[in-house]
Amino acid sequence: MLRALLLFAVTALAGCGEVWNDPYPASERTSNTLYSAFVERPKHLDPVQSYTEDEARFTQQVYEPPLQYHYLKRPYELIPLSALEVPKPREIEGGKFTVYEIRIRPGISYQPHPAFVAGNHALAPARIARLKSPYELPAATRELVADDFIYQIKRLAHPRLHSPIYGLMAEYIVGMAEYSEQLRKADTKKGEWLDLRRFPLKGVERVDSHTYRVTLKGRYPQFVYWLAMPFFAPVPWEAEKFFHQPGMQPRNFTLDWWPVGTGPYMLTENNPNARMVLERNPNFRGEAYPSEGEPEDAQAGLLADAGRTVPFIDRVVYSREKEGIPYWNKFLQGYYDTSGIGSDQFDQAVRVAIEGEAQLTQEMEARGIGLQTSVATTIIYVGFNWLDPVVGGSSERARKLRQALSIAVDMEEYLSIFANGRGLVGHGPLAPGIFGWRDGEQGINPVTHVWKDGAARRRPLEEAKRLLAEAGYPDGRDAKTGQPLVLYLDARTTGPGDKPRLDWWRRQFEKLSVQLEVRETDWNRFQEKIRKGSQQIFILGWNADYPDPENFMFLLHGAQSRMKSQGENAANYANPEFDGLFERMKNMENSPERQKIVDRMTDIARRDAPWIWGFHPKDFSLSHGWLANVKPNNMARNGIKYLRADVEKRAALRREWNRPVLWPLVLILVVLAGSAVPAIVGYRRRERMAARPAS
Amino acid sequence: MPFLPVFLTTDVLLWLLVCVSAGYGWYCRRHAHLAAPWVRVFQTRTAVVSVVILTPYLLVGLADSLHFRTRLEQVGAGSAASYSPEVLSLLDIAASHLRSRREKTYSAPFATRLYAKEQIELADGRQVRDFPRLQYGGAHLRDEEERVVDMSRRAAAGLAAAAALWILLAWVVKPLRRRWAAVPWGAAWWTVGPLLVIAAPVLLLSEGYHVFGTDKVGQDVLYLSLKSIRTSLVIGTLTTLAMLPFGIGFGIVAGYFRGWVDDLIQYVYTTLNSIPGVLLIAAAVLMMQVYVDMRPELFPTAAERADFRLLMLCGILGVTTWTGLTRLLRGETLKLSELEYIQAAHAFGVSNARILTRHILPNVAHIVIITVALEFSALVLTEAVLSYIGVGVDPATTSFGTMINAARLEMSREPIVWWSIAAAFAFMLVLVLAANLFADTVRDGFDPRVRMVAIAA
Amino acid sequence: MLAYIVRRILYAVPILIGVNLITFVLFFVVNTPDDMARMQLGTRRVTPEAIEKWKGEHGYDRPLLWNASAGGLGKATQTVFFEKSVKLFALEFGAAEDGRDIANEIRARVGPSLALAVPVFLVGLAVNITFALFLAFFRATYLDFWGVTLCVGMMSISALFYIIGGQYVASKLWHLVPISGYAGGLDALKFVVLPVVIGVVSSFGTSARFYRTIFVEELTRDYVRTARAKGLAETSVMFGHVLRNAMIPILTGLVVAIPALFFGSLITESFFGIPGLGSYTIDAIQAQDFAVVRSMVFIGSVLYVLALLFTDISYTFVDPRVRFE
């Protein structure tokens, strides 16, 4: 019996092939597929709502906004995607309005989709109830026209869709606010499709079938950057009509979950709990792999495919991986082609982080794993609440205290312990790669660092202690009362794994004999505290929307104070000179003059030290040797089309790395069988005993 | 005073519990029928062995429950005395060499260098990438080659000390042996032996090395493990304490009065039971967290906040686990109240309160004691799981759960950091195993049915 | 019997209302509707108007429990609590706060949850009862002693260690099964083998010892002595009499465990990447998706109440002496 079972087990397992631990079906083994993982399930895939990077990795493969960022060039450069060229702003009425005229590339077709078949717009509810995927229906396509872009811009104002950028756009796009009001009145029947084509939007007009114009109030040079985000990607009205049929919503058939676009891939399987599958869009027009890049790109082999038509990969399988250990181990076994974390994960509670090394271990090098890092356009900072009586305000005493703390918090050590060295110490509000950021000696923050022997060095602790004493706290105790100085750090709970980090923070303040009490709260409470301005010291981060100094400096703009006006200035920092310069700098084109203003603003901010400038994390990604053309791009997530995989090599290596080790299994069976022996012996003895008369 | 005592709520409760237990022990001694089951318990070898193993845990936990703030030097002449805001415990002082000697980051057990390579600047200004020497671990060695010799010297000294102590202990035990002859002192002595053999060398080695390595921010893992013990003890004991009033009160009242009281109590516990436990705990923990966040003025220090959370966690676990005991007691009381002597008491007009306290309660006490003993280890395990999924103790509290949680990142490192999880595993296994074994003997000693089985078999 | 069942089901209604009330209160003490809106709308560039709009659309713009401004019965009915709870009793779960339909989601996730939970339950039951019978058969011998010791040892190890260790050894070192993931149909086998083994092993100590206690207790009863006196072999005493009579306590413990089965193992599911209901619930708690949490709690308590009813009915089959009142 046992032997039969064993035999069965062995034959059954042999049927799986030589590798037992392949999480994917055997039939896929040699297909041209990219394997990746996602940690958090995406919340929205509708381009008017989707804003996070978790979502962008799906939406940006499907939707094509007018512009995109160059894959290889740094600093980031905008190039046309579905547009013919990057639009130039044209001022009219003496600068009162700015007009962007966008000409789109003719001949682009949508992915095959049932929405383009008129017969699918009036399906019987029973038919819908039987559907597992919208792609079971007959599909068709049509050409991309300017109206689709206009339709999407109108959707930004849709009362039932909550676009995070509506508020911002309503300030700039002519007629947007009134348009939203008009739609709200028209939207009387809940759940029914509101045909936006019937309502014209003043600031957006169609010139011809492939050209449209957007009119903005005043100047807003940063607008072109928004044109590179899915918010401005085309959406066909047919898709909205199709998904608004009764019975679609309860089956999760909505535009929010089933994107329809012109991009290189289409989302064909949508199960955010387990896996998402992107497949090549057969109607994709084709795009040439870039032929220029940074100087070192050619050497790294990133230009080997120059001029070839992308995409190279047919299918992308994203598996949900919630825990770090499985994620990492599957990568090492070759079942994920890349591993890495997005840089906006500090935004929300993250439970998983991959603890990969910035330095490859020998074993990993032997496996051909490569490491790519690039500095993210992100800053993680420690803010001092400007309104706090102890650490805030422009008094000399508070400034010295902040400066002392800025020196004491050893960000270099933080990076080496918690980020494996993946990051750059911050010296000011701007992230590297942003216009106005300076490298080298000019770029250091003189408050915390000195330039010595060709490198920035943190000022010695003695200076911090001196500043602290000057601020009125010699040895960390109030000179007047003798009471020890206690400060409060508000942090966001990410889980029980926070302990080491909290201990570290406490230790930084301890170096100055200042006691730090860390108050951890969940994200909501943390936000609430900041809204009310009741925090003292806090940790936050900002991830650039677009590579422009305005997108960082506004975090310190007095008028954007979080407590006073619900803006993004969480430290509530206010300095009239800084604010004045910001207003001037905001709408300027990049120029030496702008650089000068940015420098001045940086100096003011450094001296006032409303933030400890924290660090700029490095985006890093580890990838296996069979994957070519990997280069992290912080602004865009649409790089999958450029990747190429050597499928044969991958299959061979996976086989080699994952040979099952069988002897322990045999051993376990033997031990189990062996443990049955005393039982049998005992049983025999019992039986014989029972036969004897009871004593 | 050179220090200012700090009374954390859990400290007070824990010590109160110790006093109550002592009082109960003293009371038992004077009442033979109460002492009888305990005598039975302590006549078994298992009980004695497990108590010997539990004792060091208990001592560490209690030492960690005496908190104070040390006094700072006077600054001005006239100003009042000020105390360090940092709250320390007796254990922290005893293990100050473990607490204060922090490395930069991970280092393996007995290592003299960090676990990861770093850029090191040499004396001549050149930069090399190597494993830096530890600041404390093995820092007394002039040459790292001596490490093995030094370690074995320390270990040998430890062993010698252990042997000496062990023999000394045999002497001490002698009079006890004469006094309580039925207790298997031999078993106790043989258990103490291995404990000493392990503890003494570890103690001596920990003077110069990190015996269990260091964690991410360079804290000694041995120290963390010792600190975790208190958390486990608090959860294991105070939770049952929180549960007892509900459990006993509702249980016997429902069983005794029946009718609508019974219906109501049954309704309450069926409702509570039908909510999936983890959800209930998660929601309650989050709720309490909000309470703490809203009232920062009530909890000025991190220690107090963490302590409140720990206490509340005990309360919440107590509320979610009392239903089991209530059901047991209700059933038992139903049975008891049918018995003649209770009926007779009724007939004599004895008040309900008196019947409940004098007749019912003492007769269900064994169930309570068994439940308390059995729950302890289950709660210790639950704490680990809850902390792991993030609804357990405060992140600032050291506990086995938080240690295991940290290990989930450590195990996905390359090369793997195994010592924290190994230490948590070892410390927890021994604690829970000993507690389980002890609970078993308590059950055997108290449960009349089990006793019958033991005789029959 | 029918009348009894109807009465029991009616009895469940107040319990379910109570459960709903508890969930509601616990949840909304922690979260305000504003918090929920912020959670769903993201963290960047959220305006107060957007929050008001979201609340209005999702029906959170009314008072939570008591509407003082409404008249008459409306005071109690025109509230978030009433409107959100009534639908549950009609088993209409509606959409999660992120817009996905909950009923749909549950249908999709029940499969994976059961694929993990049912084998754990059945295999566990078989293994534990067999082992317990074995120990009871050899009671008070060295086999029994070491068996019980094994049980106590195994139950002293936290389930976390079984999961972390099992996955590390079997998947990482020995490459025997995929580390995590799930697939439908027969392919599920290779994904659930390890979690099932770990599930069985981690519950083995506690359960086997519990069953042993029941069996050993049963062995002291008079009928066993009678059966032995009749000259029945020990084996037939064990299986014919003891096992059958021990069914009542075993059933009591088992049926109540069924709702827990439905939820699957929270940790195991997320560790092995199995998209079941357990991980759905945990996700929902973390995302503060009240609609999902409330639905899951409701389903859990319905199952629990049903399980209780089922236990009582099954007693009559196992033990003919039990009659309905």
PDB file of N, CA, C and O in Angstrom, chain A residues 20-23 43 51 250-252 257 273 321-322 330 333 348 351 523-525 531 543 545 659 661 679 686, chain C residues 30 38-39 43-45 53 100-101 104-105 109 134 137 171 174-177 180 190-191 279 283 286 288:
ATOM      1  N   TRP A  20      10.350  21.087  -9.762  1.00  0.00           N
ATOM      2  CA  TRP A  20       9.107  20.889  -9.010  1.00  0.00           C
ATOM      3  C   TRP A  20       8.510  22.185  -8.524  1.00  0.00           C
ATOM      4  O   TRP A  20       7.346  22.261  -8.228  1.00  0.00           O
ATOM      5  N   ASN A  21       9.361  23.173  -8.397  1.00  0.00           N
ATOM      6  CA  ASN A  21       8.874  24.370  -7.698  1.00  0.00           C
ATOM      7  C   ASN A  21       8.539  25.508  -8.642  1.00  0.00           C
ATOM      8  O   ASN A  21       8.543  26.655  -8.257  1.00  0.00           O
ATOM      9  N   ASP A  22       8.267  25.193  -9.901  1.00  0.00           N
ATOM     10  CA  ASP A  22       7.913  26.238 -10.842  1.00  0.00           C
ATOM     11  C   ASP A  22       6.490  26.712 -10.561  1.00  0.00           C
ATOM     12  O   ASP A  22       5.546  25.949 -10.674  1.00  0.00           O
ATOM     13  N   PRO A  23       6.334  27.977 -10.192  1.00  0.00           N
ATOM     14  CA  PRO A  23       4.970  28.431  -9.895  1.00  0.00           C
ATOM     15  C   PRO A  23       4.126  28.677 -11.146  1.00  0.00           C
ATOM     16  O   PRO A  23       2.947  28.951 -11.028  1.00  0.00           O
ATOM     17  N   LYS A  43      -5.608  50.300  -6.742  1.00  0.00           N
ATOM     18  CA  LYS A  43      -6.959  50.717  -6.375  1.00  0.00           C
ATOM     19  C   LYS A  43      -7.728  51.186  -7.597  1.00  0.00           C
ATOM     20  O   LYS A  43      -8.912  50.927  -7.714  1.00  0.00           O
ATOM     21  N   TYR A  51      -3.003  57.396  -9.581  1.00  0.00           N
ATOM     22  CA  TYR A  51      -1.947  58.380  -9.303  1.00  0.00           C
ATOM     23  C   TYR A  51      -0.696  57.704  -8.744  1.00  0.00           C
ATOM     24  O   TYR A  51       0.372  58.260  -8.787  1.00  0.00           O
ATOM     25  N   PRO A 250     -21.593  45.136 -11.273  1.00  0.00           N
ATOM     26  CA  PRO A 250     -21.474  44.061 -10.274  1.00  0.00           C
ATOM     27  C   PRO A 250     -20.497  42.967 -10.686  1.00  0.00           C
ATOM     28  O   PRO A 250     -20.059  42.183  -9.857  1.00  0.00           O
ATOM     29  N   ARG A 251     -20.179  42.871 -11.975  1.00  0.00           N
ATOM     30  CA  ARG A 251     -19.201  41.871 -12.401  1.00  0.00           C
ATOM     31  C   ARG A 251     -17.798  42.482 -12.419  1.00  0.00           C
ATOM     32  O   ARG A 251     -16.878  41.871 -12.969  1.00  0.00           O
ATOM     33  N   ASN A 252     -17.664  43.651 -11.860  1.00  0.00           N
ATOM     34  CA  ASN A 252     -16.387  44.376 -11.877  1.00  0.00           C
ATOM     35  C   ASN A 252     -15.927  44.724 -13.280  1.00  0.00           C
ATOM     36  O   ASN A 252     -14.739  44.874 -13.525  1.00  0.00           O
ATOM     37  N   TRP A 257     -11.322  49.063 -13.936  1.00  0.00           N
ATOM     38  CA  TRP A 257     -10.587  47.791 -13.835  1.00  0.00           C
ATOM     39  C   TRP A 257     -10.136  47.240 -15.166  1.00  0.00           C
ATOM     40  O   TRP A 257      -9.283  46.378 -15.208  1.00  0.00           O
ATOM     41  N   ASN A 273      -6.074  40.116  -6.818  1.00  0.00           N
ATOM     42  CA  ASN A 273      -5.713  39.306  -5.651  1.00  0.00           C
ATOM     43  C   ASN A 273      -4.565  38.381  -5.954  1.00  0.00           C
ATOM     44  O   ASN A 273      -3.848  37.980  -5.063  1.00  0.00           O
ATOM     45  N   GLU A 321       2.471  39.398  -4.470  1.00  0.00           N
ATOM     46  CA  GLU A 321       3.374  38.841  -3.465  1.00  0.00           C
ATOM     47  C   GLU A 321       3.344  39.765  -2.268  1.00  0.00           C
ATOM     48  O   GLU A 321       3.867  40.866  -2.302  1.00  0.00           O
ATOM     49  N   LYS A 322       2.680  39.318  -1.197  1.00  0.00           N
ATOM     50  CA  LYS A 322       2.500  40.222  -0.074  1.00  0.00           C
ATOM     51  C   LYS A 322       3.624  40.180   0.932  1.00  0.00           C
ATOM     52  O   LYS A 322       3.832  41.110   1.687  1.00  0.00           O
ATOM     53  N   LYS A 330      11.779  33.907  -4.466  1.00  0.00           N
ATOM     54  CA  LYS A 330      11.364  33.565  -5.827  1.00  0.00           C
ATOM     55  C   LYS A 330      12.228  34.300  -6.836  1.00  0.00           C
ATOM     56  O   LYS A 330      12.523  33.775  -7.906  1.00  0.00           O
ATOM     57  N   GLN A 333      15.381  32.393  -7.117  1.00  0.00           N
ATOM     58  CA  GLN A 333      15.212  31.139  -7.850  1.00  0.00           C
ATOM     59  C   GLN A 333      14.967  31.376  -9.333  1.00  0.00           C
ATOM     60  O   GLN A 333      14.854  30.422 -10.096  1.00  0.00           O
ATOM     61  N   GLN A 348       2.208  55.243   1.847  1.00  0.00           N
ATOM     62  CA  GLN A 348       1.204  54.435   2.510  1.00  0.00           C
ATOM     63  C   GLN A 348       1.929  53.387   3.336  1.00  0.00           C
ATOM     64  O   GLN A 348       3.109  53.156   3.174  1.00  0.00           O
ATOM     65  N   ARG A 351       4.153  46.993   4.226  1.00  0.00           N
ATOM     66  CA  ARG A 351       4.491  45.907   5.124  1.00  0.00           C
ATOM     67  C   ARG A 351       5.658  45.093   4.590  1.00  0.00           C
ATOM     68  O   ARG A 351       6.263  44.325   5.280  1.00  0.00           O
ATOM     69  N   TRP A 523      -1.654  55.962   9.697  1.00  0.00           N
ATOM     70  CA  TRP A 523      -1.542  56.975   8.653  1.00  0.00           C
ATOM     71  C   TRP A 523      -2.601  58.061   8.794  1.00  0.00           C
ATOM     72  O   TRP A 523      -2.314  59.248   8.692  1.00  0.00           O
ATOM     73  N   ASN A 524      -3.841  57.634   9.072  1.00  0.00           N
ATOM     74  CA  ASN A 524      -4.920  58.607   9.182  1.00  0.00           C
ATOM     75  C   ASN A 524      -4.685  59.594  10.312  1.00  0.00           C
ATOM     76  O   ASN A 524      -4.849  60.799  10.159  1.00  0.00           O
ATOM     77  N   ARG A 525      -4.302  59.062  11.460  1.00  0.00           N
ATOM     78  CA  ARG A 525      -4.115  59.902  12.626  1.00  0.00           C
ATOM     79  C   ARG A 525      -2.938  60.834  12.398  1.00  0.00           C
ATOM     80  O   ARG A 525      -2.933  61.987  12.796  1.00  0.00           O
ATOM     81  N   ARG A 531      -2.601  67.973   9.777  1.00  0.00           N
ATOM     82  CA  ARG A 531      -3.616  68.934   9.357  1.00  0.00           C
ATOM     83  C   ARG A 531      -3.906  69.939  10.451  1.00  0.00           C
ATOM     84  O   ARG A 531      -4.102  71.113  10.200  1.00  0.00           O
ATOM     85  N   ASN A 543       7.414  62.768  -3.526  1.00  0.00           N
ATOM     86  CA  ASN A 543       7.842  62.134  -4.751  1.00  0.00           C
ATOM     87  C   ASN A 543       7.415  63.058  -5.883  1.00  0.00           C
ATOM     88  O   ASN A 543       6.242  63.372  -6.003  1.00  0.00           O
ATOM     89  N   ASP A 545       6.089  64.992  -8.967  1.00  0.00           N
ATOM     90  CA  ASP A 545       5.155  64.737 -10.056  1.00  0.00           C
ATOM     91  C   ASP A 545       5.857  64.924 -11.391  1.00  0.00           C
ATOM     92  O   ASP A 545       5.571  64.250 -12.360  1.00  0.00           O
ATOM     93  N   ARG A 659      16.948  22.291  -9.023  1.00  0.00           N
ATOM     94  CA  ARG A 659      16.843  20.832  -8.974  1.00  0.00           C
ATOM     95  C   ARG A 659      16.332  20.414  -7.619  1.00  0.00           C
ATOM     96  O   ARG A 659      16.879  20.816  -6.592  1.00  0.00           O
ATOM     97  N   VAL A 661      15.791  18.582  -4.235  1.00  0.00           N
ATOM     98  CA  VAL A 661      16.643  17.782  -3.359  1.00  0.00           C
ATOM     99  C   VAL A 661      15.752  16.716  -2.742  1.00  0.00           C
ATOM    100  O   VAL A 661      14.830  17.041  -1.993  1.00  0.00           O
ATOM    101  N   ALA A 679       5.079   0.688  17.297  1.00  0.00           N
ATOM    102  CA  ALA A 679       3.633   0.567  17.402  1.00  0.00           C
ATOM    103  C   ALA A 679       3.199  -0.866  17.095  1.00  0.00           C
ATOM    104  O   ALA A 679       2.383  -1.447  17.817  1.00  0.00           O
ATOM    105  N   ARG A 686       0.293  -6.367  23.123  1.00  0.00           N
ATOM    106  CA  ARG A 686      -1.008  -6.107  23.714  1.00  0.00           C
ATOM    107  C   ARG A 686      -1.986  -7.244  23.432  1.00  0.00           C
ATOM    108  O   ARG A 686      -2.703  -7.712  24.307  1.00  0.00           O
TER     109      ARG A 686
ATOM    110  N   VAL C  30     -12.788  54.069  15.582  1.00  0.00           N
ATOM    111  CA  VAL C  30     -11.443  54.216  15.048  1.00  0.00           C
ATOM    112  C   VAL C  30     -11.425  55.172  13.863  1.00  0.00           C
ATOM    113  O   VAL C  30     -10.588  56.051  13.756  1.00  0.00           O
ATOM    114  N   ARG C  38     -10.376  59.697   2.824  1.00  0.00           N
ATOM    115  CA  ARG C  38      -8.969  60.011   2.542  1.00  0.00           C
ATOM    116  C   ARG C  38      -8.221  58.769   2.117  1.00  0.00           C
ATOM    117  O   ARG C  38      -7.391  58.790   1.239  1.00  0.00           O
ATOM    118  N   MET C  39      -8.528  57.662   2.792  1.00  0.00           N
ATOM    119  CA  MET C  39      -7.851  56.406   2.471  1.00  0.00           C
ATOM    120  C   MET C  39      -8.117  56.029   1.016  1.00  0.00           C
ATOM    121  O   MET C  39      -7.239  55.555   0.320  1.00  0.00           O
ATOM    122  N   THR C  43      -3.403  60.122  -1.130  1.00  0.00           N
ATOM    123  CA  THR C  43      -2.789  61.005  -0.170  1.00  0.00           C
ATOM    124  C   THR C  43      -2.362  62.322  -0.779  1.00  0.00           C
ATOM    125  O   THR C  43      -1.965  63.226  -0.073  1.00  0.00           O
ATOM    126  N   ARG C  44      -2.420  62.413  -2.086  1.00  0.00           N
ATOM    127  CA  ARG C  44      -1.877  63.625  -2.687  1.00  0.00           C
ATOM    128  C   ARG C  44      -2.989  64.474  -3.259  1.00  0.00           C
ATOM    129  O   ARG C  44      -3.886  63.981  -3.906  1.00  0.00           O
ATOM    130  N   ARG C  45      -2.884  65.749  -3.024  1.00  0.00           N
ATOM    131  CA  ARG C  45      -3.792  66.711  -3.630  1.00  0.00           C
ATOM    132  C   ARG C  45      -5.249  66.365  -3.378  1.00  0.00           C
ATOM    133  O   ARG C  45      -6.059  66.309  -4.279  1.00  0.00           O
ATOM    134  N   LYS C  53     -17.669  64.970  -1.286  1.00  0.00           N
ATOM    135  CA  LYS C  53     -18.304  64.347  -2.436  1.00  0.00           C
ATOM    136  C   LYS C  53     -18.274  62.826  -2.287  1.00  0.00           C
ATOM    137  O   LYS C  53     -19.260  62.132  -2.510  1.00  0.00           O
ATOM    138  N   ARG C 100     -15.009  47.582  -6.159  1.00  0.00           N
ATOM    139  CA  ARG C 100     -15.190  46.200  -6.621  1.00  0.00           C
ATOM    140  C   ARG C 100     -16.336  45.553  -5.859  1.00  0.00           C
ATOM    141  O   ARG C 100     -16.509  45.774  -4.676  1.00  0.00           O
ATOM    142  N   ASP C 101     -17.074  44.710  -6.563  1.00  0.00           N
ATOM    143  CA  ASP C 101     -18.243  44.083  -5.974  1.00  0.00           C
ATOM    144  C   ASP C 101     -17.815  43.016  -4.965  1.00  0.00           C
ATOM    145  O   ASP C 101     -17.006  42.136  -5.278  1.00  0.00           O
ATOM    146  N   ASN C 104     -18.922  39.228  -5.654  1.00  0.00           N
ATOM    147  CA  ASN C 104     -18.074  38.690  -6.705  1.00  0.00           C
ATOM    148  C   ASN C 104     -16.718  38.263  -6.165  1.00  0.00           C
ATOM    149  O   ASN C 104     -16.205  37.188  -6.468  1.00  0.00           O
ATOM    150  N   GLU C 105     -16.192  39.143  -5.356  1.00  0.00           N
ATOM    151  CA  GLU C 105     -14.877  38.908  -4.765  1.00  0.00           C
ATOM    152  C   GLU C 105     -14.908  37.657  -3.889  1.00  0.00           C
ATOM    153  O   GLU C 105     -14.012  36.818  -3.942  1.00  0.00           O
ATOM    154  N   ARG C 109     -12.836  34.103  -4.157  1.00  0.00           N
ATOM    155  CA  ARG C 109     -11.832  33.764  -3.155  1.00  0.00           C
ATOM    156  C   ARG C 109     -12.183  32.543  -2.334  1.00  0.00           C
ATOM    157  O   ARG C 109     -11.325  31.991  -1.643  1.00  0.00           O
ATOM    158  N   PHE C 134      -4.185   5.711  18.806  1.00  0.00           N
ATOM    159  CA  PHE C 134      -2.966   4.939  19.003  1.00  0.00           C
ATOM    160  C   PHE C 134      -2.428   5.160  20.421  1.00  0.00           C
ATOM    161  O   PHE C 134      -2.107   4.223  21.148  1.00  0.00           O
ATOM    162  N   PHE C 137      -4.715   3.603  22.953  1.00  0.00           N
ATOM    163  CA  PHE C 137      -4.559   2.155  22.928  1.00  0.00           C
ATOM    164  C   PHE C 137      -3.359   1.741  23.771  1.00  0.00           C
ATOM    165  O   PHE C 137      -3.404   0.764  24.502  1.00  0.00           O
ATOM    166  N   SER C 171      10.965  24.862   0.365  1.00  0.00           N
ATOM    167  CA  SER C 171      10.963  25.571  -0.919  1.00  0.00           C
ATOM    168  C   SER C 171      12.316  26.159  -1.266  1.00  0.00           C
ATOM    169  O   SER C 171      12.765  26.087  -2.389  1.00  0.00           O
ATOM    170  N   TRP C 174      15.274  22.900  -0.533  1.00  0.00           N
ATOM    171  CA  TRP C 174      15.097  21.625  -1.246  1.00  0.00           C
ATOM    172  C   TRP C 174      14.383  21.753  -2.582  1.00  0.00           C
ATOM    173  O   TRP C 174      14.245  20.776  -3.308  1.00  0.00           O
ATOM    174  N   HIS C 175      13.891  22.935  -2.897  1.00  0.00           N
ATOM    175  CA  HIS C 175      13.217  23.167  -4.184  1.00  0.00           C
ATOM    176  C   HIS C 175      12.093  22.179  -4.448  1.00  0.00           C
ATOM    177  O   HIS C 175      11.907  21.732  -5.575  1.00  0.00           O
ATOM    178  N   LEU C 176      11.345  21.802  -3.416  1.00  0.00           N
ATOM    179  CA  LEU C 176      10.334  20.770  -3.640  1.00  0.00           C
ATOM    180  C   LEU C 176       9.029  21.341  -4.172  1.00  0.00           C
ATOM    181  O   LEU C 176       8.356  20.694  -4.978  1.00  0.00           O
ATOM    182  N   VAL C 177       8.645  22.518  -3.688  1.00  0.00           N
ATOM    183  CA  VAL C 177       7.376  23.103  -4.123  1.00  0.00           C
ATOM    184  C   VAL C 177       7.602  24.585  -4.378  1.00  0.00           C
ATOM    185  O   VAL C 177       8.566  25.155  -3.881  1.00  0.00           O
ATOM    186  N   SER C 180       5.491  30.377  -3.333  1.00  0.00           N
ATOM    187  CA  SER C 180       4.183  30.954  -3.083  1.00  0.00           C
ATOM    188  C   SER C 180       3.448  31.026  -4.395  1.00  0.00           C
ATOM    189  O   SER C 180       4.019  30.796  -5.460  1.00  0.00           O
ATOM    190  N   LYS C 190       0.261  21.614  -6.326  1.00  0.00           N
ATOM    191  CA  LYS C 190       1.647  21.875  -5.939  1.00  0.00           C
ATOM    192  C   LYS C 190       1.775  23.101  -5.050  1.00  0.00           C
ATOM    193  O   LYS C 190       2.738  23.250  -4.321  1.00  0.00           O
ATOM    194  N   PHE C 191       0.766  23.997  -5.124  1.00  0.00           N
ATOM    195  CA  PHE C 191       0.835  25.187  -4.282  1.00  0.00           C
ATOM    196  C   PHE C 191       0.340  24.921  -2.867  1.00  0.00           C
ATOM    197  O   PHE C 191       0.796  25.547  -1.932  1.00  0.00           O
ATOM    198  N   SER C 279      -6.823  36.496   3.542  1.00  0.00           N
ATOM    199  CA  SER C 279      -5.969  37.614   3.165  1.00  0.00           C
ATOM    200  C   SER C 279      -6.829  38.790   2.700  1.00  0.00           C
ATOM    201  O   SER C 279      -6.440  39.944   2.846  1.00  0.00           O
ATOM    202  N   ASP C 283      -6.359  42.420   4.292  1.00  0.00           N
ATOM    203  CA  ASP C 283      -6.166  43.571   3.402  1.00  0.00           C
ATOM    204  C   ASP C 283      -7.186  44.657   3.701  1.00  0.00           C
ATOM    205  O   ASP C 283      -6.864  45.841   3.734  1.00  0.00           O
ATOM    206  N   GLN C 286      -6.450  46.578   6.733  1.00  0.00           N
ATOM    207  CA  GLN C 286      -5.356  47.511   6.516  1.00  0.00           C
ATOM    208  C   GLN C 286      -5.767  48.686   5.636  1.00  0.00           C
ATOM    209  O   GLN C 286      -5.314  49.795   5.832  1.00  0.00           O
ATOM    210  N   GLN C 288      -8.716  49.832   5.563  1.00  0.00           N
ATOM    211  CA  GLN C 288      -9.855  50.430   6.241  1.00  0.00           C
ATOM    212  C   GLN C 288     -11.068  50.443   5.340  1.00  0.00           C
ATOM    213  O   GLN C 288     -11.786  51.424   5.238  1.00  0.00           O
TER     214      GLN C 288
END
